[in-house]
mmCIF file of C-alpha atoms and ligand atoms in Angstrom:
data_model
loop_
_atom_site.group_PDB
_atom_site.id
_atom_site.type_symbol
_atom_site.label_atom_id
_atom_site.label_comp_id
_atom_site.label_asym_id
_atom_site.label_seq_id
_atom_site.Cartn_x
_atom_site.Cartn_y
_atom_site.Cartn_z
ATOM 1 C CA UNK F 1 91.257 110.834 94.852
ATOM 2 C CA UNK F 2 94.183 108.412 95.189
ATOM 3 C CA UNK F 3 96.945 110.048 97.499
ATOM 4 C CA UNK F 4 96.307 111.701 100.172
ATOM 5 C CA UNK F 5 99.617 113.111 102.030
ATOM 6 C CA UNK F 6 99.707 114.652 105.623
ATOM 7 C CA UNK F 7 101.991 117.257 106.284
ATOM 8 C CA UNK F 8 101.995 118.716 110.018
ATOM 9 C CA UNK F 9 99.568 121.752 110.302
ATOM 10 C CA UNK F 10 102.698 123.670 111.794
ATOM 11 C CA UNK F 11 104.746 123.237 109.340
ATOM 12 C CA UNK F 12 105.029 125.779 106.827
ATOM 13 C CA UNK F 13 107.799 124.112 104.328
ATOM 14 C CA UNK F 14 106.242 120.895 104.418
ATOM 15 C CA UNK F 15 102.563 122.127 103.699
ATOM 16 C CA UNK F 16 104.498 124.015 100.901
ATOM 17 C CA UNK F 17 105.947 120.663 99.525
ATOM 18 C CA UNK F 18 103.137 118.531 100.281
ATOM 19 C CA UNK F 19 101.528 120.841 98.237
ATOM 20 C CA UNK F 20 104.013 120.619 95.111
ATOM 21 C CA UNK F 21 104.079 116.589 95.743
ATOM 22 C CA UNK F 22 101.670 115.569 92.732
ATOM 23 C CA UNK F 23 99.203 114.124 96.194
ATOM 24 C CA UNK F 24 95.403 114.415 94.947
ATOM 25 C CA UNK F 25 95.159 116.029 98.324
ATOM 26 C CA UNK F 26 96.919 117.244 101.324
ATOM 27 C CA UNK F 27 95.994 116.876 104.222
ATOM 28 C CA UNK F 28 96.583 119.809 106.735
ATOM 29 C CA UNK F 29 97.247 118.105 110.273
ATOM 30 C CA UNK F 30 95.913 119.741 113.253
ATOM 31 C CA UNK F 31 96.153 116.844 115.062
ATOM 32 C CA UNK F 32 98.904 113.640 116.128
ATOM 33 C CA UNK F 33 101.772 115.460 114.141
ATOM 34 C CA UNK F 34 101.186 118.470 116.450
ATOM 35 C CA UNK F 35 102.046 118.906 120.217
ATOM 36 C CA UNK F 36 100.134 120.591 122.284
ATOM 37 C CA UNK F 37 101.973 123.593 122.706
ATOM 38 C CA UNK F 38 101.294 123.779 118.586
ATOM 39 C CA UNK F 39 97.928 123.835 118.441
ATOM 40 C CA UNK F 40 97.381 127.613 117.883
ATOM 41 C CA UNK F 41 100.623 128.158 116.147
ATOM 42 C CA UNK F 42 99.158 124.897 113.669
ATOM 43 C CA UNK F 43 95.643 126.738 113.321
ATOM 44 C CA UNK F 44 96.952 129.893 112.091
ATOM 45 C CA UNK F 45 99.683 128.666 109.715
ATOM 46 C CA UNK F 46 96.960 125.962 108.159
ATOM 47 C CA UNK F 47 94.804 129.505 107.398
ATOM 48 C CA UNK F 48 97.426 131.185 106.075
ATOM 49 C CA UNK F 49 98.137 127.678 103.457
ATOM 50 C CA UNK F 50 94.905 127.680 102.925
ATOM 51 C CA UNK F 51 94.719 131.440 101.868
ATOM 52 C CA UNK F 52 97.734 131.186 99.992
ATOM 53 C CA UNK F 53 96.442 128.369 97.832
ATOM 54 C CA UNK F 54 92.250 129.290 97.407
ATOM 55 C CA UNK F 55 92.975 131.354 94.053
ATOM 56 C CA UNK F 56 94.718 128.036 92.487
ATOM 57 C CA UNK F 57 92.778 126.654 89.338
ATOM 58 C CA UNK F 58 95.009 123.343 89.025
ATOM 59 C CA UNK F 59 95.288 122.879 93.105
ATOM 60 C CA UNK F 60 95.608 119.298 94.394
ATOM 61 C CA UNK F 61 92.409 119.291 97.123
ATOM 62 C CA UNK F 62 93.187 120.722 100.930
ATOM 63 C CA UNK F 63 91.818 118.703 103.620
ATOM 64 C CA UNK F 64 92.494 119.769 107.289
ATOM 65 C CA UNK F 65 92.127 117.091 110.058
ATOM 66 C CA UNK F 66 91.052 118.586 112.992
ATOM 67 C CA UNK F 67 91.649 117.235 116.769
ATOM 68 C CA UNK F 68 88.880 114.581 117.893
ATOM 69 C CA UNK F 69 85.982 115.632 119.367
ATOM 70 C CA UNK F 70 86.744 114.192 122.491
ATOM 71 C CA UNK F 71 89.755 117.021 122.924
ATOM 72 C CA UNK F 72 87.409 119.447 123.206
ATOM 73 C CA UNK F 73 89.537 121.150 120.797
ATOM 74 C CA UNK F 74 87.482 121.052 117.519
ATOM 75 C CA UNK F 75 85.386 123.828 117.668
ATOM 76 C CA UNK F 76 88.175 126.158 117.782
ATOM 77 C CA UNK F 77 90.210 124.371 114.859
ATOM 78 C CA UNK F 78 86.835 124.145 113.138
ATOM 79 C CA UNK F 79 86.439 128.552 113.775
ATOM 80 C CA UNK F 80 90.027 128.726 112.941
ATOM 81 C CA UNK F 81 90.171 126.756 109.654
ATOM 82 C CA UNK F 82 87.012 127.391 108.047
ATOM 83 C CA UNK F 83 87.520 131.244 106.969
ATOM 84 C CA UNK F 84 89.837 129.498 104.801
ATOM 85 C CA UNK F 85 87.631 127.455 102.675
ATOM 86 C CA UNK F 86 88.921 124.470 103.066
ATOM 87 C CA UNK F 87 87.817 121.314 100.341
ATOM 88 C CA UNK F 88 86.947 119.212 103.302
ATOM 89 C CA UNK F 89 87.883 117.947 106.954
ATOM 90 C CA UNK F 90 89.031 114.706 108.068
ATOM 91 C CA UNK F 91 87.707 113.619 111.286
ATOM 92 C CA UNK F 92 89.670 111.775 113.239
ATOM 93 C CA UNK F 93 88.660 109.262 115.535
ATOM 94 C CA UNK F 94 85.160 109.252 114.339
ATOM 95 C CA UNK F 95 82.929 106.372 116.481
ATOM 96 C CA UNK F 96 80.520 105.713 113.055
ATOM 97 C CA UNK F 97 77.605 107.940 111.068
ATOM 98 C CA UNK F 98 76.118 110.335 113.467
ATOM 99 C CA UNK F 99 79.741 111.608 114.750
ATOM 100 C CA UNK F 100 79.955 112.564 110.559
ATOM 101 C CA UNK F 101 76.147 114.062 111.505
ATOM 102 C CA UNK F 102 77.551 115.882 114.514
ATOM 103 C CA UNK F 103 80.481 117.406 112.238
ATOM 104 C CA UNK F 104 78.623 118.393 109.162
ATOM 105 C CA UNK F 105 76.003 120.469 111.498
ATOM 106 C CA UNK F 106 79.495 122.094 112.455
ATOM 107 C CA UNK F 107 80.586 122.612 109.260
ATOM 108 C CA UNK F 108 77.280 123.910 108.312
ATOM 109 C CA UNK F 109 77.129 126.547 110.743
ATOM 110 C CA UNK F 110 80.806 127.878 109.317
ATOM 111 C CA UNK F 111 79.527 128.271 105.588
ATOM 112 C CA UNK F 112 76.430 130.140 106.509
ATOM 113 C CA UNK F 113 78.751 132.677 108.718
ATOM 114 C CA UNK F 114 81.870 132.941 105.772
ATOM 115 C CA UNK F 115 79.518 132.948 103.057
ATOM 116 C CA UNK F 116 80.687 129.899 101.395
ATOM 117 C CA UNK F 117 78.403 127.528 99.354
ATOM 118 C CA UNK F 118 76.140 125.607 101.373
ATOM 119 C CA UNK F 119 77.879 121.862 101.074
ATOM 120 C CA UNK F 120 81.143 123.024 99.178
ATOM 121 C CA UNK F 121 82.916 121.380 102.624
ATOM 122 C CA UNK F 122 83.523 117.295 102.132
ATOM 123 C CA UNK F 123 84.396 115.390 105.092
ATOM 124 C CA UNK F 124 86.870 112.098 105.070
ATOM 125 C CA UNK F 125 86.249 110.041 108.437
ATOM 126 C CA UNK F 126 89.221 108.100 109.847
ATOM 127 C CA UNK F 127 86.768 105.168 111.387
ATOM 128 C CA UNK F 128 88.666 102.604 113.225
ATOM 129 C CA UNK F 129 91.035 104.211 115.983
ATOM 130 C CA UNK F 130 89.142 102.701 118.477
ATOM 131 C CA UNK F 131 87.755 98.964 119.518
ATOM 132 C CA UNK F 132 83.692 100.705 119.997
ATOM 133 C CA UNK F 133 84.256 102.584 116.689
ATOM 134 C CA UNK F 134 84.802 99.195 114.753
ATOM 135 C CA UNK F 135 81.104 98.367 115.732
ATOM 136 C CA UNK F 136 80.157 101.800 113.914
ATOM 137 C CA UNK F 137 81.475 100.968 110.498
ATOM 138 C CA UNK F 138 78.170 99.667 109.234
ATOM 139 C CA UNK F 139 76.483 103.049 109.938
ATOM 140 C CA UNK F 140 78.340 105.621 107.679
ATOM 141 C CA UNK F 141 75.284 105.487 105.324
ATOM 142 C CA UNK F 142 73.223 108.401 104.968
ATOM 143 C CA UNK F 143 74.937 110.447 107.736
ATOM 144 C CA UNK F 144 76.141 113.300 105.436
ATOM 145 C CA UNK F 145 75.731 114.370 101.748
ATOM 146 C CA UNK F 146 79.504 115.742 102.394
ATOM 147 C CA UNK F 147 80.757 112.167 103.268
ATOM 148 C CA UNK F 148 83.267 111.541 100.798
ATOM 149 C CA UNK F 149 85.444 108.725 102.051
ATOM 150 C CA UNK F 150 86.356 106.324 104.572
ATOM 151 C CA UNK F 151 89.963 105.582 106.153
ATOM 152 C CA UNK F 152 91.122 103.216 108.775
ATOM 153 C CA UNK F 153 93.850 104.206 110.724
ATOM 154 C CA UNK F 154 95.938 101.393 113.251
ATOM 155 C CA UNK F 155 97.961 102.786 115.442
ATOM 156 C CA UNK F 156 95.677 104.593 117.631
ATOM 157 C CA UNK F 157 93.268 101.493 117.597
ATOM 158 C CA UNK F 158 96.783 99.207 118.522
ATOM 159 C CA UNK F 159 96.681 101.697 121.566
ATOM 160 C CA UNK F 160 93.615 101.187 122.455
ATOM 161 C CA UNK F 161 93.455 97.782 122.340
ATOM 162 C CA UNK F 162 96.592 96.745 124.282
ATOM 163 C CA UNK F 163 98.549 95.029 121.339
ATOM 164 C CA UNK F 164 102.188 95.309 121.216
ATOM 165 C CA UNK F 165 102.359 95.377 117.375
ATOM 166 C CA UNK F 166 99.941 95.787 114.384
ATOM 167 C CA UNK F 167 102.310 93.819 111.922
ATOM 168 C CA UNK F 168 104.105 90.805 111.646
ATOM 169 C CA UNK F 169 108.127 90.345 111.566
ATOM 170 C CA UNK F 170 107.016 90.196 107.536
ATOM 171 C CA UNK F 171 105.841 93.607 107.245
ATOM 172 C CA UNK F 172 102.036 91.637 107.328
ATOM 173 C CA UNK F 173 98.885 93.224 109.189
ATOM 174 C CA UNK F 174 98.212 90.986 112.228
ATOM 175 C CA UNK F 175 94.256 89.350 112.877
ATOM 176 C CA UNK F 176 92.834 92.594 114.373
ATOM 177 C CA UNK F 177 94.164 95.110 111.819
ATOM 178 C CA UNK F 178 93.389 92.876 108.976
ATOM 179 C CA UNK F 179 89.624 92.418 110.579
ATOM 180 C CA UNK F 180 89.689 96.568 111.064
ATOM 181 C CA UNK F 181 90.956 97.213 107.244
ATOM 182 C CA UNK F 182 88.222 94.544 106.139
ATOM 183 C CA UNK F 183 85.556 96.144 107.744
ATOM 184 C CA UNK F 184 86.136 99.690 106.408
ATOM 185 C CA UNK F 185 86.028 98.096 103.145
ATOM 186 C CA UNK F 186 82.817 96.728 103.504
ATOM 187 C CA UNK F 187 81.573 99.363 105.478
ATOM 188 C CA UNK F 188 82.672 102.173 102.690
ATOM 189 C CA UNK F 189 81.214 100.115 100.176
ATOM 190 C CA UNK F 190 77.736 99.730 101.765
ATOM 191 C CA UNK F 191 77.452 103.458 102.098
ATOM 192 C CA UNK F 192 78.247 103.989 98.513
ATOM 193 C CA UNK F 193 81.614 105.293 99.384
ATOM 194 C CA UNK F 194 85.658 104.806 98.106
ATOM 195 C CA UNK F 195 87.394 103.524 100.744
ATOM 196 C CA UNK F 196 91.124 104.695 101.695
ATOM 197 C CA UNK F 197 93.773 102.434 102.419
ATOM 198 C CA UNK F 198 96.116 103.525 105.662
ATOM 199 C CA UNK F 199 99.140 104.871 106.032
ATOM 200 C CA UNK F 200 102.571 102.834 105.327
ATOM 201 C CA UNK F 201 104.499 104.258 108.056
ATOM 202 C CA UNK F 202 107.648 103.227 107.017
ATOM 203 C CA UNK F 203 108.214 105.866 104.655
ATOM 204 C CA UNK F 204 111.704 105.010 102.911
ATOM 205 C CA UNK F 205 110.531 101.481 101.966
ATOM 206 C CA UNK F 206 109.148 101.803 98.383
ATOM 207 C CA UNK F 207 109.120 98.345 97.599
ATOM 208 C CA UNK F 208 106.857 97.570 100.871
ATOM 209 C CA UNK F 209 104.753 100.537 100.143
ATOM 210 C CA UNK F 210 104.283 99.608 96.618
ATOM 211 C CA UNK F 211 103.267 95.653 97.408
ATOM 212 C CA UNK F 212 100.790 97.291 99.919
ATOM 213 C CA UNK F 213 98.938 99.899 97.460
ATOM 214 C CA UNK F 214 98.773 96.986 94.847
ATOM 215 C CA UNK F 215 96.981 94.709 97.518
ATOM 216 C CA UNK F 216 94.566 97.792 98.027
ATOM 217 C CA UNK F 217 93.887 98.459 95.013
ATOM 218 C CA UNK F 218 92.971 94.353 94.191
ATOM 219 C CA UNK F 219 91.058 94.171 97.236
ATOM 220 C CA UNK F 220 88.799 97.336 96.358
ATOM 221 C CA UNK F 221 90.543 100.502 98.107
ATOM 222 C CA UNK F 222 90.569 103.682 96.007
ATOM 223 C CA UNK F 223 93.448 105.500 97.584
ATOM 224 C CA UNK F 224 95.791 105.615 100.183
ATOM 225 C CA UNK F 225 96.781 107.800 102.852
ATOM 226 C CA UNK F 226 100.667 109.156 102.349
ATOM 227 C CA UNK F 227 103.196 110.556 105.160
ATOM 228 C CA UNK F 228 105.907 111.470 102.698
ATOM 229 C CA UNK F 229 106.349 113.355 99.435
ATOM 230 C CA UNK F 230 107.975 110.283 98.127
ATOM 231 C CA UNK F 231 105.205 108.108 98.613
ATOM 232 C CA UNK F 232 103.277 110.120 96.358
ATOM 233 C CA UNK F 233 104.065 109.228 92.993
ATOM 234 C CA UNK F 234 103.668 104.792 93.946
ATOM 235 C CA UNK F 235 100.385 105.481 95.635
ATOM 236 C CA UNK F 236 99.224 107.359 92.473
ATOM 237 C CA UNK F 237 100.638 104.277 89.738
ATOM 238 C CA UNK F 238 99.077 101.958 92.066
ATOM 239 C CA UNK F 239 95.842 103.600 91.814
ATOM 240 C CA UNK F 240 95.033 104.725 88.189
ATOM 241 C CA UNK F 241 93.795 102.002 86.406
ATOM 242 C CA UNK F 242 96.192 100.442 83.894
ATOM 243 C CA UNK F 243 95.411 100.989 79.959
ATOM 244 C CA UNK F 244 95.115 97.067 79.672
ATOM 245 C CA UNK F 245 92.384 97.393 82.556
ATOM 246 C CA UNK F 246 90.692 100.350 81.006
ATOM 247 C CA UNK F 247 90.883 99.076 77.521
ATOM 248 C CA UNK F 248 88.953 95.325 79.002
ATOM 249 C CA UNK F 249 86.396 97.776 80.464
ATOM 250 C CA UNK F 250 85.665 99.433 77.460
ATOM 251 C CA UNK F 251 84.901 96.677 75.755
ATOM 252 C CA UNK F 252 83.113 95.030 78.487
ATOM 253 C CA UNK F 253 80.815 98.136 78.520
ATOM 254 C CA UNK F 254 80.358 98.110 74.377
ATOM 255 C CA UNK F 255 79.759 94.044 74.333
ATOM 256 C CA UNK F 256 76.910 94.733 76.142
ATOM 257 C CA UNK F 257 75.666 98.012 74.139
ATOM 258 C CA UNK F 258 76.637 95.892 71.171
ATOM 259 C CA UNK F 259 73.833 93.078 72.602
ATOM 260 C CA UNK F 260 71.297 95.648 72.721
ATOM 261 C CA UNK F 261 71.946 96.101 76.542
ATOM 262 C CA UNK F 262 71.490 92.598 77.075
ATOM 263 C CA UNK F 263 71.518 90.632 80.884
ATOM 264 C CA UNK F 264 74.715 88.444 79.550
ATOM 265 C CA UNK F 265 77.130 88.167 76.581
ATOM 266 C CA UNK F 266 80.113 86.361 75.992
ATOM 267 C CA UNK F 267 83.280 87.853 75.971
ATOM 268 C CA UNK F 268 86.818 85.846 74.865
ATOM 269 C CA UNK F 269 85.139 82.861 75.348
ATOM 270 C CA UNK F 270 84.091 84.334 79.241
ATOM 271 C CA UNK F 271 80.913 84.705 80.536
ATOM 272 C CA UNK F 272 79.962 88.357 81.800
ATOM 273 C CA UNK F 273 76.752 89.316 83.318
ATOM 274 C CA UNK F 274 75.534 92.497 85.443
ATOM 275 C CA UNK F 275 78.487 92.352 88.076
ATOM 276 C CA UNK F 276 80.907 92.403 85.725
ATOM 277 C CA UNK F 277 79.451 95.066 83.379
ATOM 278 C CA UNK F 278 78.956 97.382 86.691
ATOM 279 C CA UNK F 279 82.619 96.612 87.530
ATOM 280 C CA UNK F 280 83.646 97.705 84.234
ATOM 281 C CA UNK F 281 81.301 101.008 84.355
ATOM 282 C CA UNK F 282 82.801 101.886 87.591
ATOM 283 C CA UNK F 283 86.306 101.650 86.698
ATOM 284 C CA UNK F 284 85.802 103.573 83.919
ATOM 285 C CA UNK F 285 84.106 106.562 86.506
ATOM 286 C CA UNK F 286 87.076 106.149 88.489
ATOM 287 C CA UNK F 287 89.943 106.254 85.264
ATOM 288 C CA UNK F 288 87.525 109.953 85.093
ATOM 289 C CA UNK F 289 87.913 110.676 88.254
ATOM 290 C CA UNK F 290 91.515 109.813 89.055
ATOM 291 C CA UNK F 291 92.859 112.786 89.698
ATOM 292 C CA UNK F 292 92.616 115.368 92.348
ATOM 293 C CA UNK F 293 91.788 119.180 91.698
ATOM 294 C CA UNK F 294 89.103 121.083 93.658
ATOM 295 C CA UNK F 295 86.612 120.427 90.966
HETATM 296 N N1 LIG X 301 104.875 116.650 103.614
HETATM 297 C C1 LIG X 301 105.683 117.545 102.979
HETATM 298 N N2 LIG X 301 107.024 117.487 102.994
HETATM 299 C C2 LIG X 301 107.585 116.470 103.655
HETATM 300 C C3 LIG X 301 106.812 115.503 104.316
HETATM 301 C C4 LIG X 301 105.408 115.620 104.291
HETATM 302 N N3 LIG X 301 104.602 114.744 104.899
HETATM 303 N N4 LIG X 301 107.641 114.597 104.870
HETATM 304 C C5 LIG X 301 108.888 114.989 104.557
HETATM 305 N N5 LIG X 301 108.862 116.119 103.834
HETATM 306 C C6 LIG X 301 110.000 116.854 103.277
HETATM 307 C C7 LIG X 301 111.044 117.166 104.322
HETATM 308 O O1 LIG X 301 110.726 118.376 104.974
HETATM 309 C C8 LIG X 301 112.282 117.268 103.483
HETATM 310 O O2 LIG X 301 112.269 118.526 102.830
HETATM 311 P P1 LIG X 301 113.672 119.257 102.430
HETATM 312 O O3 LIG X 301 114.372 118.316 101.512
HETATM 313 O O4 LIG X 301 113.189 120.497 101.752
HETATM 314 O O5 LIG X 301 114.381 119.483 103.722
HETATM 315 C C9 LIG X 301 112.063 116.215 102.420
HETATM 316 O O6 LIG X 301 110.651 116.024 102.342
HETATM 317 C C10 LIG X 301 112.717 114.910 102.713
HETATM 318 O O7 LIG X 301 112.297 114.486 103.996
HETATM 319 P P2 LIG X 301 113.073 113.357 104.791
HETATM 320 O O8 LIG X 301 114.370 113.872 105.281
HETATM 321 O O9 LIG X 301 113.096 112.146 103.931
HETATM 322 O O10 LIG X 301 112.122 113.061 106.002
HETATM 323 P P3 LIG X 301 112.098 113.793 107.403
HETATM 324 O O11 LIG X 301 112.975 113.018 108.348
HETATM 325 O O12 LIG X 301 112.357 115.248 107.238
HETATM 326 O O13 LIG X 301 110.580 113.623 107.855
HETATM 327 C C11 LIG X 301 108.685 112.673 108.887
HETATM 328 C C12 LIG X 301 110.068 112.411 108.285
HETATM 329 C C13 LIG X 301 108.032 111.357 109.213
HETATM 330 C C14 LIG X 301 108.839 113.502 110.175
HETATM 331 C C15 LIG X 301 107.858 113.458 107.828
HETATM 332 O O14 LIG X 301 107.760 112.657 106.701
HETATM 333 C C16 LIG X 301 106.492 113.913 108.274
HETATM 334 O O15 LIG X 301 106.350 114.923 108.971
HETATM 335 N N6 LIG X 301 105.411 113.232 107.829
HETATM 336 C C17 LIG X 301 104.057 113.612 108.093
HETATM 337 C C18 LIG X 301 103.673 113.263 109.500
HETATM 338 C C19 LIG X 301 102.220 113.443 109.741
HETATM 339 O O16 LIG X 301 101.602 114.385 109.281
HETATM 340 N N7 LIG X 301 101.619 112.492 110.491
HETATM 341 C C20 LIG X 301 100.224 112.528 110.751
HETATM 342 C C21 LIG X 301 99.480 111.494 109.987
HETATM 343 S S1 LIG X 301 99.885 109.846 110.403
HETATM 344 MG MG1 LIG X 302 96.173 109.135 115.162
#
């Protein structure tokens, strides 16, 4: 899953266009794009998207991210949303693993009472909006079979932290954000999951955007989060793997079959041994998987 777009859980023409955008999944915001006056009006027009769209073979994935626990206010978007079916929840604000515990209990509890499949909900956890929750980003493994990504989000955790700015005058991350996008690499990665890049928040810059989702994608990110129909299509180049990438892979994978599956072979004159043929054998899963749909 390599785009994932936000559209305000309010907002019935955008949810319509997010969901035309070509994004691998929207994401239905019951949260910072809706004021509080909203909330209720948000929960009942994300069901209704949500009904609209259940019946669609091809459909991009629907994600709704609910307000924080903290609100108090996640129970009843939780009630509200989950009659709908929804492919998974992103939790904002999440402090590390057992907050992902806490939710898929939650979630749990839903499917049993609208007969849906017991673990047909995913969850995506946004885990760095806060200074404490940067200490929980080595404890995402094993929370929840549903886990199916991490995110990092900065501009709640610039809040929280006191800093004026989370980039540079050259459109750069500053110490703390880089340290915060570091750490949800590492801390995807050691619970065996993709990790997805933040948003680029300024939306008509498609030269800054693209520069960022190619320094994701090097650096290990699967995705990226998107706030605009536009940013769709660049986050989605960015992260399928090129056919010069794919073809190296496949024949990084068959020098080794060709070797009788041995430890190391020689490739163009380049060593290759286990990293690189498990490097190759994931990229391949993810050229598989590049896509979206609810399957
Ligand atoms: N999802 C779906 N459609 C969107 C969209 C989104 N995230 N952002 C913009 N659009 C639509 C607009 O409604 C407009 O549609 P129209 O041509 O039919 O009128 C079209 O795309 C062009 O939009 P544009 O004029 O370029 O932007 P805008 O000023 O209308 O909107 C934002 C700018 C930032 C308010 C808007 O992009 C947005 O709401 N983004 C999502 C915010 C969000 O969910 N934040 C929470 C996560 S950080
Ligand atoms: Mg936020």
């Amino acid at each position: 899953m390599r785009s994932w777009l936000f559209a305000p859980g309010d907002d019935e023409k955008k949810l319509a266009k997010a969901y035309g955008s070509g994004a691998d999944v929207v994401i239905v915001d019951l949260e910072d794009s809706v004021a509080a006056a909203g909330k209720a009006g948000a929960r009942r027009c994300a069901l209704a998207f949500l009904q609209e769209t259940a019946q669609d073979a091809s459909r991009p994935r629907r994600f709704v991210r609910t307000n924080a626990f903290a609100t108090g206010l996640a129970d009843a978007d939780l009630d509200a949303v989950m009659t709908g079916a929804p492919d998974g929840i992103v939790l904002p604000k999440s402090a590390g693993g057992a907050d992902v515990t806490a939710l898929d209990a939650k979630i749990a509890v839903r499917e049993a009472l609208h007969d849906l499949a017991d673990g047909s909900t995913q969850i995506a956890a946004i885990a760095t909006e806060a200074a404490a929750a940067i200490f929980g980003l080595g404890t995402y493994a094993g929370a929840s079979a549903r886990l199916a990504a991490l995110t990092w989000g900065g501009e709640d955790l610039a809040t929280d932290i006191g800093a004026a700015v989370n980039k540079d005058d050259g459109g750069e991350w500053t110490s703390p954000f880089q340290l915060a996008r570091n750490l949800c690499l590492f801390g995807s990665a050691a619970a065996g999951l993709p990790a997805i890049d933040t948003v680029y928040t300024n939306f008509r810059d498609e030269t800054g955007l693209a520069a960022e989702c190619q320094a994701a994608a090097r650096d290990g990110f699967a995705g990226k989060l998107a706030i605009h129909p536009a940013q769709v299509p660049v986050i989605n180049a960015a992260f399928t793997p090129s056919p010069e990438a794919l073809a190296r892979a496949k024949r990084v994978v068959e020098a080794f079959a060709a070797a009788g599956d041995a430890g190391v072979v020689g490739l163009d004159g380049e060593m290759l041994d286990q990293p690189h043929l498990k490097a190759a054998q994931n990229l391949l899963a993810r050229a598989a998987s590049a896509g979206g749909g609810k399957g």
